[in-house]
Amino acid sequence: MSKKYDTPLLDELEKGPWPSFVTEIKKAAKKSEMANDELGQVEKSYRTKRGYWKHGGIVGVLGYGGGVIGRYSSLPEEFPGVAHFHTVRINQPSGFYYSSKALREICDIWDKYGSGLTNVHGSTGDLVLLGTTTSALEPLFAEYSSRGWDLGGSGSAMRTPSCCLGQSRCEWANIDTMEICHQLTHKFQDEMHRPAYPYKFKIKVAGCAVDCVAAIARADCSIIGTWKGKIAVDQDAVKAYAKGGMNIQAEIVDMCPTRCMSYDGNALSVDDGECSRCMHCISKMTKALKPTGEKGVSILIGSKAPIVVGSLLSWVIVPFMKVEPPYDDLEGIIRKIIEWWDETAKPRERIGEVIEIKGMRGFLEAIGVPPVPQQIKEPRKDPFFFWKEEDLTK
Ligand code: SF4
């Protein structure tokens, strides 16, 4: 190991009871020149208040346009270990399940070709490996792919779909999130590996509206498990919750966003026609309340984090759709959505922004989804449905 850096500013970030990325980089620096020079460069950034990373450039593996994000140091003479410091994305298994053997395999290969630093998991979904050189990319990819691993999406492409662990562990899952995610990942392989879109497009699948993958905040297309029937109420269990100290009026009834519940101090009732399937009451009173009837998905569109312009939350476009393997109907509607976006968007416009600019009406017409009341985002605002002359003369 060459130089040992003094890192008084980074050391500050090791104080306190929480985990520290600095501690992890220091551990990796004991056996990796790259991790060691990363410490030195980041400390210098903190000292001078300047960033020394240069992003971009075309780096990758043969036949793929994505999966590797190019990053270089702008101080390669001072920190040669991070002259190249590319990020590699590995497509995660559905639900983020790994055996310890699989994790060891990933880490052993990474120790051989990269800095040893990982970021498990970023909100992108993929397992993110931080810091390798251009010349290491092909041998690294050959080793991963020979063991069944593949790269995830990056750049202006379909990003690796992700999902909550769904029916594998969670009683609230209305759909098989892991299978949907797995099938969609296979259906969109070409679009993931060969970026050809105006910008990124993310799909996230949650088994219910609790939304443990944050689809509603982060996915261009959110697929959320839901149900059509009533909420079954076990009144004895409701009484047990009240006896146990729960303030049912304040914690459940008053927190219902559609005010569809009522409680007379004894029994809880639900006006199911007004319920928006938000899951608040069910997740608080698991033993008393249960969804019944047909299960399916709601499809929402357009959320994003605030990178280019402000953040957006998802917007319901299909309130209920029954889905079954191999999920061709779901694929069909996603392909229509992408086709409209691809033809309409300027470079680096996410689909939610394009809908805000061009209007929901044209979008719905293009993808063949009829207007329904559940699509209305804010009551008493201008509706986006306009009657055409032929509608009035029918
Ligand atoms: Fe369970 Fe719903 Fe969370 Fe999925 S999103 S893990 S189904 S609570």
Short mmCIF file of C-alpha atoms and ligand atoms in Angstrom, two decimals:
data_model
loop_
_atom_site.label_atom_id
_atom_site.label_comp_id
_atom_site.label_asym_id
_atom_site.label_seq_id
_atom_site.Cartn_x
_atom_site.Cartn_y
_atom_site.Cartn_z
CA MET A 1 0.00 0.00 0.00
CA SER A 2 1.39 3.40 -0.92
CA LYS A 3 0.47 6.56 0.88
CA LYS A 4 -1.58 6.63 4.08
CA TYR A 5 -3.82 9.68 4.14
CA ASP A 6 -4.69 11.79 7.16
CA THR A 7 -8.46 12.25 7.06
CA PRO A 8 -9.48 14.55 9.93
CA LEU A 9 -12.62 15.77 8.15
CA LEU A 10 -13.80 12.30 7.12
CA ASP A 11 -13.04 11.06 10.63
CA GLU A 12 -15.80 13.37 11.89
CA LEU A 13 -18.28 11.22 9.97
CA GLU A 14 -17.35 8.18 12.02
CA LYS A 15 -18.56 9.78 15.24
CA GLY A 16 -21.99 8.90 16.60
CA PRO A 17 -23.85 5.61 16.97
CA TRP A 18 -24.81 5.11 13.30
CA PRO A 19 -22.95 3.18 10.60
CA SER A 20 -20.43 5.23 8.66
CA PHE A 21 -19.43 4.94 5.01
CA VAL A 22 -16.01 6.29 6.04
CA THR A 23 -15.42 3.31 8.33
CA GLU A 24 -16.31 0.98 5.46
CA ILE A 25 -13.99 2.74 3.00
CA LYS A 26 -11.17 2.57 5.58
CA LYS A 27 -11.71 -1.18 5.94
CA ALA A 28 -11.57 -1.62 2.15
CA ALA A 29 -8.51 0.66 1.98
CA LYS A 30 -6.47 -1.87 4.00
CA LYS A 31 -6.37 -4.13 0.95
CA SER A 32 -7.29 -1.91 -2.00
CA GLU A 33 -5.23 0.88 -3.54
CA MET A 34 -8.39 2.24 -5.14
CA ALA A 35 -10.29 2.50 -1.86
CA ASN A 36 -7.21 4.08 -0.26
CA ASP A 37 -6.90 6.78 -2.94
CA GLU A 38 -10.65 7.33 -2.75
CA LEU A 39 -10.21 8.25 0.91
CA GLY A 40 -7.49 10.72 -0.05
CA GLN A 41 -9.50 12.32 -2.84
CA VAL A 42 -12.74 12.61 -0.83
CA GLU A 43 -10.84 14.16 2.11
CA LYS A 44 -9.34 16.69 -0.29
CA SER A 45 -12.84 17.46 -1.65
CA TYR A 46 -14.08 18.14 1.87
CA ARG A 47 -11.07 20.37 2.55
CA THR A 48 -11.25 22.42 -0.66
CA LYS A 49 -15.05 22.20 -1.07
CA ARG A 50 -14.61 21.03 -4.66
CA GLY A 51 -15.61 17.81 -6.39
CA TYR A 52 -12.90 15.91 -8.27
CA TRP A 53 -15.00 13.29 -10.05
CA LYS A 54 -15.61 13.47 -13.78
CA HIS A 55 -18.64 11.49 -14.94
CA GLY A 56 -19.66 10.06 -18.27
CA GLY A 57 -17.78 8.95 -21.34
CA ILE A 58 -18.50 5.76 -23.20
CA VAL A 59 -17.37 2.83 -21.11
CA GLY A 60 -18.97 -0.57 -21.01
CA VAL A 61 -18.77 -4.14 -22.14
CA LEU A 62 -19.11 -5.48 -25.67
CA GLY A 63 -22.72 -5.65 -26.87
CA TYR A 64 -24.09 -3.58 -23.99
CA GLY A 65 -24.76 0.15 -23.99
CA GLY A 66 -25.54 0.35 -20.28
CA GLY A 67 -24.78 -1.24 -16.93
CA VAL A 68 -21.49 0.61 -16.39
CA ILE A 69 -21.29 4.27 -15.38
CA GLY A 70 -18.02 5.92 -16.31
CA ARG A 71 -16.28 7.90 -13.60
CA TYR A 72 -12.76 9.35 -13.53
CA SER A 73 -10.68 11.40 -11.14
CA SER A 74 -9.71 14.87 -12.33
CA LEU A 75 -6.53 14.48 -10.22
CA PRO A 76 -5.12 11.19 -11.63
CA GLU A 77 -1.48 12.07 -10.85
CA GLU A 78 -2.25 12.81 -7.23
CA PHE A 79 -4.65 9.87 -6.78
CA PRO A 80 -3.66 7.24 -9.39
CA GLY A 81 -5.74 4.51 -7.72
CA VAL A 82 -8.94 6.32 -8.71
CA ALA A 83 -7.83 7.56 -12.15
CA HIS A 84 -10.66 5.28 -13.33
CA PHE A 85 -13.41 4.59 -10.83
CA HIS A 86 -16.34 3.19 -12.83
CA THR A 87 -19.56 1.95 -11.28
CA VAL A 88 -20.92 -1.45 -12.30
CA ARG A 89 -24.57 -2.36 -11.84
CA ILE A 90 -25.53 -5.98 -11.28
CA ASN A 91 -29.17 -6.94 -11.91
CA GLN A 92 -30.58 -7.90 -8.51
CA PRO A 93 -32.80 -10.94 -7.95
CA SER A 94 -36.53 -10.20 -7.48
CA GLY A 95 -37.24 -9.14 -3.91
CA PHE A 96 -33.49 -8.65 -3.24
CA TYR A 97 -33.03 -12.23 -2.07
CA TYR A 98 -29.45 -13.49 -2.05
CA SER A 99 -27.97 -16.60 -0.53
CA SER A 100 -24.80 -15.93 1.45
CA LYS A 101 -23.01 -18.08 -1.16
CA ALA A 102 -24.20 -15.73 -3.94
CA LEU A 103 -23.09 -12.65 -2.01
CA ARG A 104 -19.66 -14.21 -1.39
CA GLU A 105 -19.37 -14.98 -5.09
CA ILE A 106 -20.21 -11.38 -6.04
CA CYS A 107 -17.76 -9.98 -3.47
CA ASP A 108 -14.92 -12.35 -4.37
CA ILE A 109 -15.10 -11.36 -8.04
CA TRP A 110 -15.36 -7.70 -7.08
CA ASP A 111 -12.32 -7.90 -4.80
CA LYS A 112 -10.38 -9.30 -7.76
CA TYR A 113 -11.31 -6.56 -10.25
CA GLY A 114 -12.56 -3.56 -8.30
CA SER A 115 -12.17 -1.45 -5.19
CA GLY A 116 -14.09 -3.88 -2.96
CA LEU A 117 -16.66 -1.16 -2.23
CA THR A 118 -20.32 -1.84 -2.89
CA ASN A 119 -23.56 0.01 -2.41
CA VAL A 120 -26.22 -2.57 -1.54
CA HIS A 121 -28.80 -1.42 -2.59
CA GLY A 122 -29.24 1.98 -4.18
CA SER A 123 -32.79 3.09 -4.94
CA THR A 124 -32.07 2.14 -8.54
CA GLY A 125 -32.61 -1.50 -7.56
CA ASP A 126 -29.37 -2.95 -8.86
CA LEU A 127 -26.56 -4.14 -6.69
CA VAL A 128 -24.02 -1.36 -7.21
CA LEU A 129 -20.27 -2.01 -7.33
CA LEU A 130 -18.20 1.14 -6.89
CA GLY A 131 -14.85 1.65 -8.55
CA THR A 132 -13.09 -0.30 -11.28
CA THR A 133 -10.92 0.41 -14.31
CA THR A 134 -11.79 0.31 -18.00
CA SER A 135 -9.42 -2.59 -18.65
CA ALA A 136 -11.02 -4.69 -15.88
CA LEU A 137 -14.55 -4.41 -17.29
CA GLU A 138 -14.48 -7.25 -19.85
CA PRO A 139 -12.84 -9.88 -17.60
CA LEU A 140 -15.07 -8.83 -14.70
CA PHE A 141 -18.21 -9.15 -16.82
CA ALA A 142 -17.04 -12.51 -18.20
CA GLU A 143 -16.69 -13.87 -14.66
CA TYR A 144 -20.05 -12.55 -13.50
CA SER A 145 -21.95 -13.69 -16.58
CA SER A 146 -20.35 -17.15 -16.52
CA ARG A 147 -21.98 -17.55 -13.08
CA GLY A 148 -25.40 -16.37 -14.24
CA TRP A 149 -25.22 -12.71 -13.22
CA ASP A 150 -26.06 -9.94 -15.65
CA LEU A 151 -25.68 -6.16 -15.76
CA GLY A 152 -28.58 -3.88 -14.85
CA GLY A 153 -29.83 -0.83 -16.73
CA SER A 154 -28.25 2.62 -16.77
CA GLY A 155 -28.47 5.78 -18.83
CA SER A 156 -31.44 6.54 -21.07
CA ALA A 157 -32.82 3.04 -20.90
CA MET A 158 -35.30 0.79 -19.20
CA ARG A 159 -33.85 0.60 -15.70
CA THR A 160 -33.77 -2.72 -13.88
CA PRO A 161 -37.33 -3.34 -12.63
CA SER A 162 -37.58 -3.86 -8.87
CA CYS A 163 -40.22 -5.09 -6.46
CA CYS A 164 -41.08 -5.66 -2.83
CA LEU A 165 -40.71 -9.20 -1.51
CA GLY A 166 -44.48 -9.67 -1.89
CA GLN A 167 -46.04 -13.06 -1.31
CA SER A 168 -42.75 -14.63 -0.29
CA ARG A 169 -43.04 -13.07 3.17
CA CYS A 170 -45.84 -10.53 3.35
CA GLU A 171 -49.47 -11.28 4.12
CA TRP A 172 -50.61 -8.02 2.50
CA ALA A 173 -49.36 -8.82 -0.99
CA ASN A 174 -52.27 -8.85 -3.43
CA ILE A 175 -50.11 -9.99 -6.34
CA ASP A 176 -47.00 -12.05 -7.00
CA THR A 177 -44.66 -9.06 -7.18
CA MET A 178 -41.52 -11.14 -7.57
CA GLU A 179 -42.84 -13.07 -10.57
CA ILE A 180 -44.15 -9.89 -12.24
CA CYS A 181 -40.76 -8.20 -11.73
CA HIS A 182 -38.89 -11.26 -12.99
CA GLN A 183 -41.05 -11.57 -16.12
CA LEU A 184 -40.88 -7.86 -16.95
CA THR A 185 -37.10 -7.91 -16.51
CA HIS A 186 -36.91 -10.68 -19.11
CA LYS A 187 -39.35 -9.00 -21.48
CA PHE A 188 -37.37 -5.73 -21.47
CA GLN A 189 -33.82 -7.14 -21.71
CA ASP A 190 -33.00 -5.40 -24.97
CA GLU A 191 -34.32 -2.05 -23.72
CA MET A 192 -32.29 -2.40 -20.50
CA HIS A 193 -28.99 -3.21 -22.12
CA ARG A 194 -29.17 -0.93 -25.17
CA PRO A 195 -30.26 2.59 -24.16
CA ALA A 196 -32.50 4.09 -26.86
CA TYR A 197 -35.04 6.13 -24.88
CA PRO A 198 -35.26 9.92 -24.34
CA TYR A 199 -34.25 9.34 -20.70
CA LYS A 200 -34.53 6.73 -17.96
CA PHE A 201 -37.71 4.67 -17.42
CA LYS A 202 -38.25 2.84 -14.14
CA ILE A 203 -40.77 0.13 -13.27
CA LYS A 204 -41.38 -0.79 -9.63
CA VAL A 205 -43.86 -3.38 -8.37
CA ALA A 206 -45.39 -3.25 -4.87
CA GLY A 207 -47.79 -5.85 -3.51
CA CYS A 208 -50.02 -3.25 -1.86
CA ALA A 209 -50.33 0.48 -1.28
CA VAL A 210 -47.92 0.40 1.68
CA ASP A 211 -45.45 0.49 -1.21
CA CYS A 212 -42.23 -0.77 0.37
CA VAL A 213 -40.29 -0.11 -2.87
CA ALA A 214 -41.38 3.56 -2.97
CA ALA A 215 -42.81 3.07 -6.45
CA ILE A 216 -45.26 5.92 -6.01
CA ALA A 217 -42.38 8.34 -5.44
CA ARG A 218 -39.66 6.90 -7.69
CA ALA A 219 -41.02 4.90 -10.62
CA ASP A 220 -42.12 6.14 -14.02
CA CYS A 221 -44.51 3.18 -14.01
CA SER A 222 -45.75 1.97 -10.63
CA ILE A 223 -47.57 -1.35 -10.45
CA ILE A 224 -49.39 -1.62 -7.13
CA GLY A 225 -51.33 -4.66 -5.92
CA THR A 226 -54.93 -3.94 -4.97
CA TRP A 227 -58.33 -5.63 -4.53
CA LYS A 228 -61.89 -5.16 -5.72
CA GLY A 229 -64.00 -6.53 -2.85
CA LYS A 230 -64.88 -5.26 0.59
CA ILE A 231 -62.67 -4.91 3.65
CA ALA A 232 -63.77 -7.75 5.95
CA VAL A 233 -64.07 -6.54 9.55
CA ASP A 234 -63.63 -8.91 12.51
CA GLN A 235 -65.53 -6.97 15.20
CA ASP A 236 -64.16 -9.12 18.05
CA ALA A 237 -60.62 -8.22 16.96
CA VAL A 238 -61.66 -4.53 16.75
CA LYS A 239 -62.82 -4.76 20.39
CA ALA A 240 -59.52 -6.38 21.34
CA TYR A 241 -57.58 -3.50 19.75
CA ALA A 242 -59.72 -0.98 21.67
CA LYS A 243 -59.22 -2.93 24.88
CA GLY A 244 -55.48 -2.98 24.20
CA GLY A 245 -55.43 0.83 24.21
CA MET A 246 -55.79 1.75 20.54
CA ASN A 247 -57.70 5.00 19.98
CA ILE A 248 -59.67 3.73 16.99
CA GLN A 249 -61.35 7.05 16.26
CA ALA A 250 -58.10 9.05 16.22
CA GLU A 251 -55.68 6.47 14.85
CA ILE A 252 -57.88 4.79 12.26
CA VAL A 253 -61.13 6.60 11.42
CA ASP A 254 -59.77 10.16 11.46
CA MET A 255 -56.68 9.12 9.48
CA CYS A 256 -58.71 7.60 6.62
CA PRO A 257 -58.05 9.84 3.59
CA THR A 258 -61.52 9.32 2.11
CA ARG A 259 -63.38 9.38 5.46
CA CYS A 260 -65.06 6.10 4.56
CA MET A 261 -64.90 4.59 8.07
CA SER A 262 -67.00 5.12 11.16
CA TYR A 263 -66.77 3.85 14.74
CA ASP A 264 -69.53 4.04 17.35
CA GLY A 265 -67.32 3.03 20.26
CA ASN A 266 -68.23 -0.60 19.71
CA ALA A 267 -68.25 -1.57 16.02
CA LEU A 268 -66.17 -0.36 13.09
CA SER A 269 -67.82 -0.03 9.69
CA VAL A 270 -66.50 0.75 6.22
CA ASP A 271 -68.28 2.36 3.29
CA ASP A 272 -66.37 0.24 0.77
CA GLY A 273 -67.51 2.23 -2.28
CA GLU A 274 -65.57 5.23 -0.97
CA CYS A 275 -62.43 3.30 0.04
CA SER A 276 -59.33 4.16 -1.99
CA ARG A 277 -57.42 0.99 -0.90
CA CYS A 278 -54.69 3.05 0.77
CA MET A 279 -53.91 0.28 3.32
CA HIS A 280 -53.67 2.64 6.32
CA CYS A 281 -56.37 0.92 8.40
CA ILE A 282 -55.35 -2.62 7.39
CA SER A 283 -51.70 -2.04 8.22
CA LYS A 284 -52.65 -0.67 11.66
CA MET A 285 -55.30 -3.31 12.51
CA THR A 286 -53.85 -6.38 10.84
CA LYS A 287 -55.82 -8.81 12.96
CA ALA A 288 -59.18 -7.07 12.44
CA LEU A 289 -59.24 -6.02 8.79
CA LYS A 290 -58.63 -7.95 5.59
CA PRO A 291 -59.11 -7.25 1.86
CA THR A 292 -61.47 -9.64 0.07
CA GLY A 293 -62.54 -10.35 -3.48
CA GLU A 294 -60.68 -10.20 -6.75
CA LYS A 295 -57.00 -9.20 -6.66
CA GLY A 296 -55.17 -7.26 -9.34
CA VAL A 297 -53.05 -4.18 -9.92
CA SER A 298 -53.42 -0.43 -10.18
CA ILE A 299 -51.11 1.16 -12.74
CA LEU A 300 -49.74 4.60 -11.95
CA ILE A 301 -47.57 6.84 -14.07
CA GLY A 302 -45.00 9.53 -13.83
CA SER A 303 -43.16 9.83 -10.52
CA LYS A 304 -39.54 10.92 -10.29
CA ALA A 305 -36.98 12.36 -7.92
CA PRO A 306 -35.97 16.03 -8.38
CA ILE A 307 -33.00 15.69 -10.75
CA VAL A 308 -33.67 17.93 -13.76
CA VAL A 309 -36.83 19.70 -12.54
CA GLY A 310 -38.98 19.12 -9.44
CA SER A 311 -40.13 15.84 -8.02
CA LEU A 312 -43.43 14.25 -9.04
CA LEU A 313 -45.64 11.59 -7.46
CA SER A 314 -47.36 8.88 -9.49
CA TRP A 315 -50.79 9.39 -11.00
CA VAL A 316 -53.37 6.57 -11.33
CA ILE A 317 -54.17 5.73 -14.93
CA VAL A 318 -55.61 2.21 -14.56
CA PRO A 319 -57.40 1.73 -11.21
CA PHE A 320 -57.79 -2.04 -11.54
CA MET A 321 -56.44 -4.62 -13.93
CA LYS A 322 -56.40 -8.36 -13.48
CA VAL A 323 -52.95 -9.78 -14.21
CA GLU A 324 -51.78 -13.32 -14.80
CA PRO A 325 -48.52 -14.96 -15.87
CA PRO A 326 -46.87 -14.41 -18.30
CA TYR A 327 -48.16 -10.82 -17.84
CA ASP A 328 -48.47 -10.07 -21.57
CA ASP A 329 -51.29 -7.53 -20.92
CA LEU A 330 -49.09 -5.64 -18.50
CA GLU A 331 -46.21 -5.68 -20.98
CA GLY A 332 -48.57 -4.47 -23.72
CA ILE A 333 -49.72 -1.41 -21.82
CA ILE A 334 -46.17 -0.54 -20.73
CA ARG A 335 -44.98 -0.76 -24.35
CA LYS A 336 -47.77 1.61 -25.47
CA ILE A 337 -46.84 4.05 -22.69
CA ILE A 338 -43.18 3.99 -23.73
CA GLU A 339 -44.01 4.34 -27.41
CA TRP A 340 -45.95 7.59 -26.77
CA TRP A 341 -43.22 8.94 -24.50
CA ASP A 342 -40.45 8.00 -26.95
CA GLU A 343 -42.21 9.85 -29.77
CA THR A 344 -43.26 12.87 -27.69
CA ALA A 345 -40.46 13.64 -25.22
CA LYS A 346 -37.45 15.87 -25.70
CA PRO A 347 -34.11 14.40 -24.56
CA ARG A 348 -33.90 14.08 -20.77
CA GLU A 349 -37.65 14.46 -20.17
CA ARG A 350 -39.22 11.85 -17.90
CA ILE A 351 -42.69 10.65 -18.82
CA GLY A 352 -44.33 12.47 -15.88
CA GLU A 353 -42.94 15.78 -17.12
CA VAL A 354 -44.14 15.13 -20.66
CA ILE A 355 -47.66 14.39 -19.40
CA GLU A 356 -47.60 17.62 -17.36
CA ILE A 357 -46.60 19.54 -20.51
CA LYS A 358 -48.71 17.79 -23.16
CA GLY A 359 -51.71 16.86 -21.05
CA MET A 360 -53.19 13.65 -19.72
CA ARG A 361 -55.91 13.61 -22.36
CA GLY A 362 -53.60 13.06 -25.35
CA PHE A 363 -51.61 10.52 -23.39
CA LEU A 364 -54.68 8.45 -22.47
CA GLU A 365 -55.95 8.57 -26.04
CA ALA A 366 -52.58 7.43 -27.38
CA ILE A 367 -52.37 4.43 -25.06
CA GLY A 368 -56.04 3.50 -25.47
CA VAL A 369 -57.02 3.84 -21.81
CA PRO A 370 -60.49 5.31 -21.24
CA PRO A 371 -60.95 8.26 -18.84
CA VAL A 372 -62.37 7.19 -15.47
CA PRO A 373 -63.03 9.13 -12.25
CA GLN A 374 -60.14 7.48 -10.37
CA GLN A 375 -57.71 9.27 -12.68
CA ILE A 376 -58.69 12.70 -11.38
CA LYS A 377 -55.70 13.95 -9.45
CA GLU A 378 -57.15 16.92 -7.63
CA PRO A 379 -60.89 17.49 -7.23
CA ARG A 380 -62.43 20.67 -8.62
CA LYS A 381 -59.47 21.47 -10.88
CA ASP A 382 -59.87 21.72 -14.65
CA PRO A 383 -60.65 18.21 -15.84
CA PHE A 384 -58.51 16.79 -18.59
CA PHE A 385 -61.43 15.13 -20.34
CA PHE A 386 -62.98 17.16 -23.13
CA TRP A 387 -66.06 16.04 -24.92
CA LYS A 388 -65.71 15.77 -28.67
CA GLU A 389 -68.57 16.73 -30.96
CA GLU A 390 -69.25 13.14 -31.95
CA ASP A 391 -69.63 12.18 -28.26
CA LEU A 392 -72.47 14.69 -27.90
CA THR A 393 -74.28 13.61 -31.06
CA LYS A 394 -74.21 9.89 -30.29
FE1 SF4 B 1 -45.99 -6.22 1.94
FE2 SF4 B 1 -47.22 -4.23 0.67
FE3 SF4 B 1 -44.74 -3.87 1.62
FE4 SF4 B 1 -45.12 -5.44 -0.47
S1 SF4 B 1 -45.53 -3.23 -0.41
S2 SF4 B 1 -43.85 -5.92 1.33
S3 SF4 B 1 -47.10 -6.37 -0.03
S4 SF4 B 1 -46.60 -4.25 2.84
#
